[in-house]
PDB file of C-alpha atoms in Angstrom:
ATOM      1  CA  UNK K 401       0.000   0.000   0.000  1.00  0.00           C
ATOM      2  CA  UNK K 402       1.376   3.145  -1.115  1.00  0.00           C
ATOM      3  CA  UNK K 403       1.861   6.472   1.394  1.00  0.00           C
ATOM      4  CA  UNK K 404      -0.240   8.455  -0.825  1.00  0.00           C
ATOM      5  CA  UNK K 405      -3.319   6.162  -1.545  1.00  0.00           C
ATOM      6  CA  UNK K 406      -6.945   7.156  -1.069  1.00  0.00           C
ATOM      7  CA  UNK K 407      -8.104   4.667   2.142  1.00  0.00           C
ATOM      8  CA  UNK K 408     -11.041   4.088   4.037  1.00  0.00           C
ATOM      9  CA  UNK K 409     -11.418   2.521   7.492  1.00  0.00           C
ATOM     10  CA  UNK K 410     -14.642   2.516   9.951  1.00  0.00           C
ATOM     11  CA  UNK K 411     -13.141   2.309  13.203  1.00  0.00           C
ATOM     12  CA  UNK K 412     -16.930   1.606  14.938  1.00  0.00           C
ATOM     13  CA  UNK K 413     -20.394   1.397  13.212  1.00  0.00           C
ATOM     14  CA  UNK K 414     -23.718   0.410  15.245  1.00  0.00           C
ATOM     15  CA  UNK K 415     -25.909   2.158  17.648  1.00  0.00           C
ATOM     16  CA  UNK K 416     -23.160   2.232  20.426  1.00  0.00           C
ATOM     17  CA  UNK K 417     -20.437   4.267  18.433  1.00  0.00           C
ATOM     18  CA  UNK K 418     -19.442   5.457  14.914  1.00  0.00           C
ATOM     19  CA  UNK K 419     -16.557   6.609  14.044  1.00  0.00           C
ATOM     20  CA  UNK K 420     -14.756   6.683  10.181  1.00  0.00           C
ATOM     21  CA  UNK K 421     -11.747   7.549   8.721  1.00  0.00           C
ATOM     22  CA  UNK K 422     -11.021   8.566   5.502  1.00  0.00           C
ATOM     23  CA  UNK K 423      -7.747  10.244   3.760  1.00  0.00           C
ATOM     24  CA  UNK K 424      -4.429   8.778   3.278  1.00  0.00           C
ATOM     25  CA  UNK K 425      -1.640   6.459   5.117  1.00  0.00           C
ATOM     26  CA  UNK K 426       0.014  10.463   6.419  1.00  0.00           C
ATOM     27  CA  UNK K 427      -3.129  12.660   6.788  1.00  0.00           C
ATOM     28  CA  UNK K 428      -7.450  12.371   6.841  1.00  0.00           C
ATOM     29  CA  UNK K 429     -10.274  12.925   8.664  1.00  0.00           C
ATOM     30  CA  UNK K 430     -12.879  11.384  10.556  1.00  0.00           C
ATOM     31  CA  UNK K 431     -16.492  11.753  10.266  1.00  0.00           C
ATOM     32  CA  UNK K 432     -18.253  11.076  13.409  1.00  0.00           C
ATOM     33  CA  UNK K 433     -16.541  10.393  17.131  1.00  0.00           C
ATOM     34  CA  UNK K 434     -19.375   8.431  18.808  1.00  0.00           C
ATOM     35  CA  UNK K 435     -16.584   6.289  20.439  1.00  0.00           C
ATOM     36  CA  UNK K 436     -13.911   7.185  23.221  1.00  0.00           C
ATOM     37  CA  UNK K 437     -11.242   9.216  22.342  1.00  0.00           C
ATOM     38  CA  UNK K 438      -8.749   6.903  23.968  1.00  0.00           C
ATOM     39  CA  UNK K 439     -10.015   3.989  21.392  1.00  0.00           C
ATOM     40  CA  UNK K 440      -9.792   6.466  18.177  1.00  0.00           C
ATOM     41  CA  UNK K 441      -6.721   7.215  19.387  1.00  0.00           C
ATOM     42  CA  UNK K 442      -5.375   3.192  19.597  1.00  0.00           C
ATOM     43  CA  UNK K 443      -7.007   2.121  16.005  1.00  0.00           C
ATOM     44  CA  UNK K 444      -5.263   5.430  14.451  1.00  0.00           C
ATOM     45  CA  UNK K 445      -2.384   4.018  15.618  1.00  0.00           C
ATOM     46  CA  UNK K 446      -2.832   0.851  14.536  1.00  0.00           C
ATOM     47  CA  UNK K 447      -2.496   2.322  11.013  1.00  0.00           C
ATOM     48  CA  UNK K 448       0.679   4.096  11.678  1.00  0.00           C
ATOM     49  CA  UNK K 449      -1.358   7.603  12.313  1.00  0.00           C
ATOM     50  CA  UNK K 450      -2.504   9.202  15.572  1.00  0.00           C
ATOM     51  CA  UNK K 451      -4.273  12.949  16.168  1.00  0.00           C
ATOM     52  CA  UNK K 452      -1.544  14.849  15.062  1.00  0.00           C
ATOM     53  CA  UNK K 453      -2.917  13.550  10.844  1.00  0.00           C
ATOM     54  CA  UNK K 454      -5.972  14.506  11.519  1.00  0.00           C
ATOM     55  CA  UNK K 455      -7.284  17.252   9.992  1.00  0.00           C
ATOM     56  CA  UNK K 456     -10.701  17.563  11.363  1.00  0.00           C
ATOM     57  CA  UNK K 457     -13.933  16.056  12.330  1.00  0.00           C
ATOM     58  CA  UNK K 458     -16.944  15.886  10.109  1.00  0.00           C
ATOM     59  CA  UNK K 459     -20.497  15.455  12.027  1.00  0.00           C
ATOM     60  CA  UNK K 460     -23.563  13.530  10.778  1.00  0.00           C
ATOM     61  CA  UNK K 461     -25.619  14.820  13.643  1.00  0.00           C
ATOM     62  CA  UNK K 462     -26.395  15.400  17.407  1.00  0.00           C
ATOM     63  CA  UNK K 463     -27.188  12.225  18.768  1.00  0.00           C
ATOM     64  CA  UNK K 464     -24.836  10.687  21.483  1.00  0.00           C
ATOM     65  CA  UNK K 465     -23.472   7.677  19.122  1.00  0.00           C
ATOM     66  CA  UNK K 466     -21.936   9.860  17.022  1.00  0.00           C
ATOM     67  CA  UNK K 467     -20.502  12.723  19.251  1.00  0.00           C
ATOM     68  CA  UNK K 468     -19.697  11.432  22.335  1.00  0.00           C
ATOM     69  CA  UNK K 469     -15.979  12.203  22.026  1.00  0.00           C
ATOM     70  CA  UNK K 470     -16.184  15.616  19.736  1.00  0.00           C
ATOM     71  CA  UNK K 471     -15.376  17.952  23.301  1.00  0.00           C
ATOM     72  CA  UNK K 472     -12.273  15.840  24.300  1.00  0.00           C
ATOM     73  CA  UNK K 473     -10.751  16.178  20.385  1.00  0.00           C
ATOM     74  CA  UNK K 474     -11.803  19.454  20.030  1.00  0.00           C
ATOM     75  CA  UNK K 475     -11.474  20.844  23.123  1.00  0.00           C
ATOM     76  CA  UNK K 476      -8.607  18.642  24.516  1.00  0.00           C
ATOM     77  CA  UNK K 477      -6.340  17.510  21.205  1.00  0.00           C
ATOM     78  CA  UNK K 478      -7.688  20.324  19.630  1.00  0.00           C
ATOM     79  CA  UNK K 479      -8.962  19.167  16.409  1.00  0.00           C
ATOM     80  CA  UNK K 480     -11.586  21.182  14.389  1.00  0.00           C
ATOM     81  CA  UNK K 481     -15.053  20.063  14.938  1.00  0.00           C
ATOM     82  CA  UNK K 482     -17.380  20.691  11.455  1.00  0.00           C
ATOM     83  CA  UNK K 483     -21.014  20.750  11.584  1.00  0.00           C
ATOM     84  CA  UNK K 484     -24.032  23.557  10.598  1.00  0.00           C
ATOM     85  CA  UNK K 485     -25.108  25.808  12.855  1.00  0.00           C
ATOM     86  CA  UNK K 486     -27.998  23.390  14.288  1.00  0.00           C
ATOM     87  CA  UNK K 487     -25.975  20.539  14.327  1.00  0.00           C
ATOM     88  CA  UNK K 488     -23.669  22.586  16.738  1.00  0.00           C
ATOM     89  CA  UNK K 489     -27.021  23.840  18.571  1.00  0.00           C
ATOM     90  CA  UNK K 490     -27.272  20.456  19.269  1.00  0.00           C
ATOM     91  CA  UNK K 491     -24.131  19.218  20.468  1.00  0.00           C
ATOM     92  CA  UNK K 492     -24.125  22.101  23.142  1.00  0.00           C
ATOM     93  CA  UNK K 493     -27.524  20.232  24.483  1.00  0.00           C
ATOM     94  CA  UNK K 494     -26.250  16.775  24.537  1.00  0.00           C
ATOM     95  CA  UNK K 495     -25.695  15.551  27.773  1.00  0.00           C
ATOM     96  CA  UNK K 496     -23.168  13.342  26.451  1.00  0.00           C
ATOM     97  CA  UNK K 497     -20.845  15.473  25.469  1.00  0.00           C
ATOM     98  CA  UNK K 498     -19.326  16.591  28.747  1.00  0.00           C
ATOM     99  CA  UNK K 499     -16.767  19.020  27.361  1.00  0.00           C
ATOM    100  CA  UNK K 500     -18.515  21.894  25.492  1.00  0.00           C
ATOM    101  CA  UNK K 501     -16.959  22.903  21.962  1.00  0.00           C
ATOM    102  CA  UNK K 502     -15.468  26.399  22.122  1.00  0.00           C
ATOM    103  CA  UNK K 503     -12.800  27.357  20.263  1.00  0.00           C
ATOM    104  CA  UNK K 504     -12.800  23.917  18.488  1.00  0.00           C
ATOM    105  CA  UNK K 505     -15.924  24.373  16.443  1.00  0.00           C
ATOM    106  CA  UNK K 506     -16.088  24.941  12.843  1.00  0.00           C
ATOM    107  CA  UNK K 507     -19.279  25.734  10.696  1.00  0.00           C
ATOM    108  CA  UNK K 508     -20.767  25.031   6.970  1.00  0.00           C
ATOM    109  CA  UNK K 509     -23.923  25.558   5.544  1.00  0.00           C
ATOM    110  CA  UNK K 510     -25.837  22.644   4.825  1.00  0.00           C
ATOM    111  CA  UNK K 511     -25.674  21.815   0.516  1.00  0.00           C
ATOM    112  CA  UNK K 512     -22.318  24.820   0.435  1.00  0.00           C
ATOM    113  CA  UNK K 513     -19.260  23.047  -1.705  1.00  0.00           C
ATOM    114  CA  UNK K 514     -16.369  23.327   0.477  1.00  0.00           C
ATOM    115  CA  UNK K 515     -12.613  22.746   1.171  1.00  0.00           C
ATOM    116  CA  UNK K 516     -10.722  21.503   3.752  1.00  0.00           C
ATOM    117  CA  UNK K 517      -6.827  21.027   3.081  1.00  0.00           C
ATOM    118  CA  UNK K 518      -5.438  17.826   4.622  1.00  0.00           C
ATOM    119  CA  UNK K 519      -2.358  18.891   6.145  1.00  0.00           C
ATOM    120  CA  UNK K 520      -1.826  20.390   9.686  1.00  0.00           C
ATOM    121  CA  UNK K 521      -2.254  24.465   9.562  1.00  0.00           C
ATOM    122  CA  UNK K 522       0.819  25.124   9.285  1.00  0.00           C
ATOM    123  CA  UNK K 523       1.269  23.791   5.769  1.00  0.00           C
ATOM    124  CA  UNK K 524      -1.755  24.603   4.292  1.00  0.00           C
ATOM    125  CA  UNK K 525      -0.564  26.771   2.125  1.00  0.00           C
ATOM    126  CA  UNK K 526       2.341  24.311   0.511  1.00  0.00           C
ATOM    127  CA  UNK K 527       2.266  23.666  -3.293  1.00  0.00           C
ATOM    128  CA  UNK K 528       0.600  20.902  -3.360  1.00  0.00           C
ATOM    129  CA  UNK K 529      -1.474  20.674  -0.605  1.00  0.00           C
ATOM    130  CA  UNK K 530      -3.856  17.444  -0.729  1.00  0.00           C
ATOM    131  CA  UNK K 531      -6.949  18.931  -1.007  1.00  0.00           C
ATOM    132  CA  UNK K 532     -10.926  17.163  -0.222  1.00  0.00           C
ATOM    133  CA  UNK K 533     -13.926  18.566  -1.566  1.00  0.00           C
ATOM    134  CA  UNK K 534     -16.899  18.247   0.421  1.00  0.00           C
ATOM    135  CA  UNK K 535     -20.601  18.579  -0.054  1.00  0.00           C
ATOM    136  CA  UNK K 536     -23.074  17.257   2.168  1.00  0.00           C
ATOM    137  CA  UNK K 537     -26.993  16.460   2.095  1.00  0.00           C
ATOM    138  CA  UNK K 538     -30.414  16.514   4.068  1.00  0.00           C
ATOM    139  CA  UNK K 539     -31.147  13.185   5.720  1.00  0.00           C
ATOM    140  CA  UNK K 540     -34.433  12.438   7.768  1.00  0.00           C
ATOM    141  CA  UNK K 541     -33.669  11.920  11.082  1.00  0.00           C
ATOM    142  CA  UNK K 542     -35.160  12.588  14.517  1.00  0.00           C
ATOM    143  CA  UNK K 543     -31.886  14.426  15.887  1.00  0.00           C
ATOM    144  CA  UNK K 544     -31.961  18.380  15.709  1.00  0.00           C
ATOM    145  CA  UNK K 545     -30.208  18.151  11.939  1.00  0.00           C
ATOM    146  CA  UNK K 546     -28.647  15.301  10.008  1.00  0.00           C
ATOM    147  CA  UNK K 547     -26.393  15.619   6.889  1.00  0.00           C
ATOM    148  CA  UNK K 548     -24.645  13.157   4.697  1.00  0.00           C
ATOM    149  CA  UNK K 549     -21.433  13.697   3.260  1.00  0.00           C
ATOM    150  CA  UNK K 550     -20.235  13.800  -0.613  1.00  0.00           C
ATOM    151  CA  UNK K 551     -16.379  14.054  -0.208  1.00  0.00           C
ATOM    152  CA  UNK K 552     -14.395  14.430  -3.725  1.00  0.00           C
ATOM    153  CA  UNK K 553     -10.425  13.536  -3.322  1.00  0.00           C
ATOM    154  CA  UNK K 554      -8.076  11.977  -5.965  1.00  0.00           C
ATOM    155  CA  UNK K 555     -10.675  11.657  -8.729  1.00  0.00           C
ATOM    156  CA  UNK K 556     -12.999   9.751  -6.753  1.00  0.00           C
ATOM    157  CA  UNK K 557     -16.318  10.106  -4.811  1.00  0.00           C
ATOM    158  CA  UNK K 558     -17.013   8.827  -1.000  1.00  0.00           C
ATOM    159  CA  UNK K 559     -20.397   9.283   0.422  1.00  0.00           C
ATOM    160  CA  UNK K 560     -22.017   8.485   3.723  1.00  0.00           C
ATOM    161  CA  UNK K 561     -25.449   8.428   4.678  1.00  0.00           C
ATOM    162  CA  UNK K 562     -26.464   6.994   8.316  1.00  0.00           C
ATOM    163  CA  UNK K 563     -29.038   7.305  10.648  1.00  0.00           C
ATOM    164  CA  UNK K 564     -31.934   7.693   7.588  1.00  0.00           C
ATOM    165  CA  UNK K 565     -35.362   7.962   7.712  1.00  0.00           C
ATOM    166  CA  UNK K 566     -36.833   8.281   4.284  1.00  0.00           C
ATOM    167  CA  UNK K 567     -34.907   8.465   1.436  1.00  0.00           C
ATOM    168  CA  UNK K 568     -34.973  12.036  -0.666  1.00  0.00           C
ATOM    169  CA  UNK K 569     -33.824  12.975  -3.973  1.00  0.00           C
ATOM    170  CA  UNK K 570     -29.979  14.347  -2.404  1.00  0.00           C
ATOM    171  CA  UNK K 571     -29.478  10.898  -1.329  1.00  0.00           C
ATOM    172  CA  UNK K 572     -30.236   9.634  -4.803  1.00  0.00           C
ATOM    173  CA  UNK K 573     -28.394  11.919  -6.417  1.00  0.00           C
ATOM    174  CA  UNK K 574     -25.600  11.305  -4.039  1.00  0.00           C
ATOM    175  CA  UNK K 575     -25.424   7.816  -4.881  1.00  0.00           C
ATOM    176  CA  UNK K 576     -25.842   7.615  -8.949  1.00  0.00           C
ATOM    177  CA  UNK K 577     -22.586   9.981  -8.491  1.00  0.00           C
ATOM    178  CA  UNK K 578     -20.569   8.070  -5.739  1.00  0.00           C
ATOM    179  CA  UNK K 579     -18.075   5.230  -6.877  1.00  0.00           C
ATOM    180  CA  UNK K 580     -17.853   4.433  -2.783  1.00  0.00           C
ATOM    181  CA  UNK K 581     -20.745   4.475  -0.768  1.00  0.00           C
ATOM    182  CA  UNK K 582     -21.273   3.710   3.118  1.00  0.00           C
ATOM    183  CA  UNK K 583     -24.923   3.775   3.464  1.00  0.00           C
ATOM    184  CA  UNK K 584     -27.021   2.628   6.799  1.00  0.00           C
ATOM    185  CA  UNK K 585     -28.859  -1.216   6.711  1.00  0.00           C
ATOM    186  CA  UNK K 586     -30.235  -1.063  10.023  1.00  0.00           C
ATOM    187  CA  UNK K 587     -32.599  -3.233  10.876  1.00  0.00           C
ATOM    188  CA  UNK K 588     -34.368  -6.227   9.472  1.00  0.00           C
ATOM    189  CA  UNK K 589     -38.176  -5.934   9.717  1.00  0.00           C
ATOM    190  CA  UNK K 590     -38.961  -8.838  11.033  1.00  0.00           C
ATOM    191  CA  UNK K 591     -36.787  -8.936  13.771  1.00  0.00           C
ATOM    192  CA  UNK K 592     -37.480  -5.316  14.855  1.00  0.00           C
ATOM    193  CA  UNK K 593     -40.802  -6.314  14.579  1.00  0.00           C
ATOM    194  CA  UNK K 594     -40.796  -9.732  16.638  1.00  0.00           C
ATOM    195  CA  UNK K 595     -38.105  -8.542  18.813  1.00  0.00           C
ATOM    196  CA  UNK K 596     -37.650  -7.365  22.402  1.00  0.00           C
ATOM    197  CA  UNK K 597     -38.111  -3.560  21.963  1.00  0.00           C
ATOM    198  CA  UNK K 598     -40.953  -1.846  23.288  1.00  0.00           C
ATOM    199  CA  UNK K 599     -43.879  -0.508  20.846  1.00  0.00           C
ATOM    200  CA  UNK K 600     -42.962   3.271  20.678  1.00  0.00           C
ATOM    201  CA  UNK K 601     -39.324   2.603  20.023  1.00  0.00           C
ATOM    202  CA  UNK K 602     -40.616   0.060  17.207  1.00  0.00           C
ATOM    203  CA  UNK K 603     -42.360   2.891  15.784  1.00  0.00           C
ATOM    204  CA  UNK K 604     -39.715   5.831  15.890  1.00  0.00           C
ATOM    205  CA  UNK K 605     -37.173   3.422  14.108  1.00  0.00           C
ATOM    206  CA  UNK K 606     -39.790   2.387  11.284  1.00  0.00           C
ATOM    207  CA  UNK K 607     -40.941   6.430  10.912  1.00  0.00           C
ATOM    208  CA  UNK K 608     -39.957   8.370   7.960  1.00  0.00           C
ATOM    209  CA  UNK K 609     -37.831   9.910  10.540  1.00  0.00           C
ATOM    210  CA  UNK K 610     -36.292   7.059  12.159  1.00  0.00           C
ATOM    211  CA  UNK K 611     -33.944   3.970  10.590  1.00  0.00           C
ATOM    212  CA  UNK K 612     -33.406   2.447   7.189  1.00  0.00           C
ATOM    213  CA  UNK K 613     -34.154  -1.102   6.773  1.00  0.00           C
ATOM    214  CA  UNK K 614     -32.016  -3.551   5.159  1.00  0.00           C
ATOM    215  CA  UNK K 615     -34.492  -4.055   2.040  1.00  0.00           C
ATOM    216  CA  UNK K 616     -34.938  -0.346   2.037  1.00  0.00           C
ATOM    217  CA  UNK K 617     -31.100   0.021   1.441  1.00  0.00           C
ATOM    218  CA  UNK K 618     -31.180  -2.328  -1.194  1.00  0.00           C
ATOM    219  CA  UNK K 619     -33.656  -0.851  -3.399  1.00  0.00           C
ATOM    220  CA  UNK K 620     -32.356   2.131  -3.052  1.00  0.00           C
ATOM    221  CA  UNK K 621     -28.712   0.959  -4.149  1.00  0.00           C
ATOM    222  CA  UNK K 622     -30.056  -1.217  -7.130  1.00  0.00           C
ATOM    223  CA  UNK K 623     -32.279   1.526  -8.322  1.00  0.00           C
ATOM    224  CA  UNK K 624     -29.235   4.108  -8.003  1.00  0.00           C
ATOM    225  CA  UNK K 625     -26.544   1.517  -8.769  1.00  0.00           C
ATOM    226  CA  UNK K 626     -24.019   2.789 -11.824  1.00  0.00           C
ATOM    227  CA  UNK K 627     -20.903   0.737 -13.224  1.00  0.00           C
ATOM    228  CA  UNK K 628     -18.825   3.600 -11.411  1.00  0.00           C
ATOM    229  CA  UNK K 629     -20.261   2.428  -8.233  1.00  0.00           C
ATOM    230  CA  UNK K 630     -17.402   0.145  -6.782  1.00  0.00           C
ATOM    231  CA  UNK K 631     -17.694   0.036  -2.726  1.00  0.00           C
ATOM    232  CA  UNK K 632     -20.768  -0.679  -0.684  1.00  0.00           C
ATOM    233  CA  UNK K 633     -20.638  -0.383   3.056  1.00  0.00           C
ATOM    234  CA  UNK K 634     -23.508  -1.197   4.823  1.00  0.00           C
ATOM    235  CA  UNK K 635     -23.419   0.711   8.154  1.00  0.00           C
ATOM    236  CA  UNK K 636     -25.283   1.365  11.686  1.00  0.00           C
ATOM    237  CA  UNK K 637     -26.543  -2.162  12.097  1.00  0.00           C
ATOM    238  CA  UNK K 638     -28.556  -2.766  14.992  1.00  0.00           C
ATOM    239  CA  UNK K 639     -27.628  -5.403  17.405  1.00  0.00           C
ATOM    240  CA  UNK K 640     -30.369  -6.639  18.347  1.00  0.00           C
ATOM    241  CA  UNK K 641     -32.613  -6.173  14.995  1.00  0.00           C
ATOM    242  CA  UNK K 642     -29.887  -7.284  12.420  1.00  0.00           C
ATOM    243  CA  UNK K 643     -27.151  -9.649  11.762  1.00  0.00           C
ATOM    244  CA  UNK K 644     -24.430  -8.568   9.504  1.00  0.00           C
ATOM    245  CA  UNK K 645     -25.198 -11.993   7.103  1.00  0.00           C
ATOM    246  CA  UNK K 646     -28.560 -11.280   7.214  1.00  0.00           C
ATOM    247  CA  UNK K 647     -27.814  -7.754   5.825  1.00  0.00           C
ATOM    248  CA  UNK K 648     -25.546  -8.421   3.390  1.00  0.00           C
ATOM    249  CA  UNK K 649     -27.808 -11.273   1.516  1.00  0.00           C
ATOM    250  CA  UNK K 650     -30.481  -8.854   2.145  1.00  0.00           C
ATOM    251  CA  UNK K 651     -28.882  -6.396   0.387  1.00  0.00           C
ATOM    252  CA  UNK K 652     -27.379  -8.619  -2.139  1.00  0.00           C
ATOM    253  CA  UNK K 653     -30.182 -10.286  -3.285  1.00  0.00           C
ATOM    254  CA  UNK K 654     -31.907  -6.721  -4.092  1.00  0.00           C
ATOM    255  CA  UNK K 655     -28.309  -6.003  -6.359  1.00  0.00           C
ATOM    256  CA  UNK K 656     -29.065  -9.569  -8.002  1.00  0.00           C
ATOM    257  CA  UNK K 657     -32.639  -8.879  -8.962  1.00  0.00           C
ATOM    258  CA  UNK K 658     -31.217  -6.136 -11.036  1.00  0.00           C
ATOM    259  CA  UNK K 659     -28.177  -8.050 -12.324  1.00  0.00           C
ATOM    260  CA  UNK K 660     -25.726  -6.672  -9.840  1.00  0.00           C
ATOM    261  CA  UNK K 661     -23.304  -9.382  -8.521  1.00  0.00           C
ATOM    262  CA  UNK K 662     -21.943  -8.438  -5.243  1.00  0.00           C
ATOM    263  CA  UNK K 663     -18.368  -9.688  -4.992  1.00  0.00           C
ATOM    264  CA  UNK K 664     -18.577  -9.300  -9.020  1.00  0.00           C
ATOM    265  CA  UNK K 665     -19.499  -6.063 -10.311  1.00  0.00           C
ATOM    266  CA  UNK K 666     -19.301  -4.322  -7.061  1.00  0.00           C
ATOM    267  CA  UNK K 667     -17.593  -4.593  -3.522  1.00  0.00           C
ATOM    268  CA  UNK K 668     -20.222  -5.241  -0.793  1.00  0.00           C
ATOM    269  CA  UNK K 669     -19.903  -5.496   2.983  1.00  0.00           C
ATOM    270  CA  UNK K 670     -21.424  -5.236   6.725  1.00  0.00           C
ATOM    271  CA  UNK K 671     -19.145  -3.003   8.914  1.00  0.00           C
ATOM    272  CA  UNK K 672     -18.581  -4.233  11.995  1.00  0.00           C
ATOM    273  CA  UNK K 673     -20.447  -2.424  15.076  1.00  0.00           C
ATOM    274  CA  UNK K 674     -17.514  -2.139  17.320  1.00  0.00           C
ATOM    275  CA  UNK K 675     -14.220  -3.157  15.401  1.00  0.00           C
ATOM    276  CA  UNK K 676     -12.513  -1.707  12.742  1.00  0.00           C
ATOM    277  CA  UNK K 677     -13.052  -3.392   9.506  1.00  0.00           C
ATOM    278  CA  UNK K 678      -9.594  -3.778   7.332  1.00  0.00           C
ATOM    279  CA  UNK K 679      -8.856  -0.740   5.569  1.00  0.00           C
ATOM    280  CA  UNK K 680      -9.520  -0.516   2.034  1.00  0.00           C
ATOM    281  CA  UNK K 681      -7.601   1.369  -0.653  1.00  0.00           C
ATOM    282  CA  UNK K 682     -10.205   3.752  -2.903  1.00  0.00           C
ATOM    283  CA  UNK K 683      -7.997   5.062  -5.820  1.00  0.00           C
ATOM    284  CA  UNK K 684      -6.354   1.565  -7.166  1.00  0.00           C
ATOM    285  CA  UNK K 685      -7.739   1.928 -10.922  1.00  0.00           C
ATOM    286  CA  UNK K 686      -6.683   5.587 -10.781  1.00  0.00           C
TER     287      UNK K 686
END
């Protein structure tokens, strides 16, 4: 693996932590911190990186699975926090965030085409400067705001979209465009359904504000899939309403009905809720 390659690694996915990273083997970012700092810290090193190569963190949204460590980097290791303004609005409320952002926090508007330079401040203005473009989207979700992220680097195009309640036309869009994709799978009806949770929980996660569902994922990647499309991520699995096989046959078999072979025409694979999975290089035909 070269120093310079475009990689991808979830550090945690799943409804008790989320954390990605994304950039290259010397400098990237992470999108999300729902995990301890002290465990970001120990899979960045297993990769040879630690705070000091990262350039920021990108937020999804407020809720606690995704944030809990933003105060300690920001505020602590002093790492930029990005988010809107609501996004931030929320993070101040969370209870779970015990150190409140000050001078770590960063802002966007929601749908503005962006920069952010990859290499500490410092150096930002080197020739030569690695350089991501980032966009990001409306999602439905119960939490104060929710975005995904388009991120453009070395000629190709990451998304993410977790935490989704009804699909939109940005997510669509997002996808025929995106030649890597981590997109949430989860739940699987039935279980949720037949399953230990009480009614009202049952019923936010099935709301057009609440969870996607594995066969909802998959008809939205076959009707959106595009021979550019060469990653699939399926991420945010619950627990105790999915199994990672059961998503990715799930998933799969939507691909199929469409003639998309996963493992053939297209990468396909269940994160792992509280591992990292092993880090994949993005730019290999480039």
């Amino acid at each position: 693996m070269r120093r310079n390659d475009f990689i991808f690694r979830s550090l945690a996915s799943g409804s008790s932590g989320n954390c990605y990273y994304l950039g290259t083997r010397e400098q990237g970012i992470l999108v999300d911190a729902g995990i301890s700092a002290r465990t970001i810290q120990k899979h960045l090193r297993s990769m040879g990186l630690d705070f000091a190569n990262i350039a920021g963190v990108l937020v999804t949204h407020d809720h606690a699975d995704h944030i809990r460590a933003v105060g300690t980097l920001g505020e602590r290791v002093h790492l930029p926090i990005y988010a809107t303004p609501l996004i931030h609005e929320g993070i101040d409320r969370n209870y779970g965030v015990r150190e409140k952002l000050k001078t770590s926090r960063k802002y966007f508007e929601k749908s503005a085409r962006w920069e952010l330079p990859l290499l500490c401040a410092e150096h930002h203005e080197a020739e030569g400067t690695p350089v991501m473009q980032i966009q990001t989207f409306d999602i439905s979700h119960d939490s104060t705001e929710c975005v995904g992220y388009v991120i453009d680097f070395m000629e190709q195009r990451w998304m993410i979209a977790t935490d989704c309640g009804s699909p939109n036309a940005d997510m669509e869009y997002a996808l025929q465009t995106s030649n890597h994709i981590v997109l949430e799978a989860n739940h699987d009806e039935h279980m949720l359904l037949n399953g230990p949770y009480p009614t009202y929980l049952k019923e936010r996660i099935l709301s057009p504000r609440g969870h996607q569902s594995n066969v909802t994922c998959g008809e939205l990647l076959a009707r959106n899939y595009h021979s550019g499309m060469e990653h699939i991520w399926l991420c945010h699995l619950s627990l105790e309403n999915n199994d990672p096989e059961v998503a990715y046959q799930t998933v799969s078999e939507r691909l199929a009905a469409v003639g998309v072979h996963a493992g053939e025409d297209v990468y396909l694979e269940a994160l792992p809720r509280t591992q990292p999975n092993e880090t994949m290089v993005l730019n290999k035909n480039v």
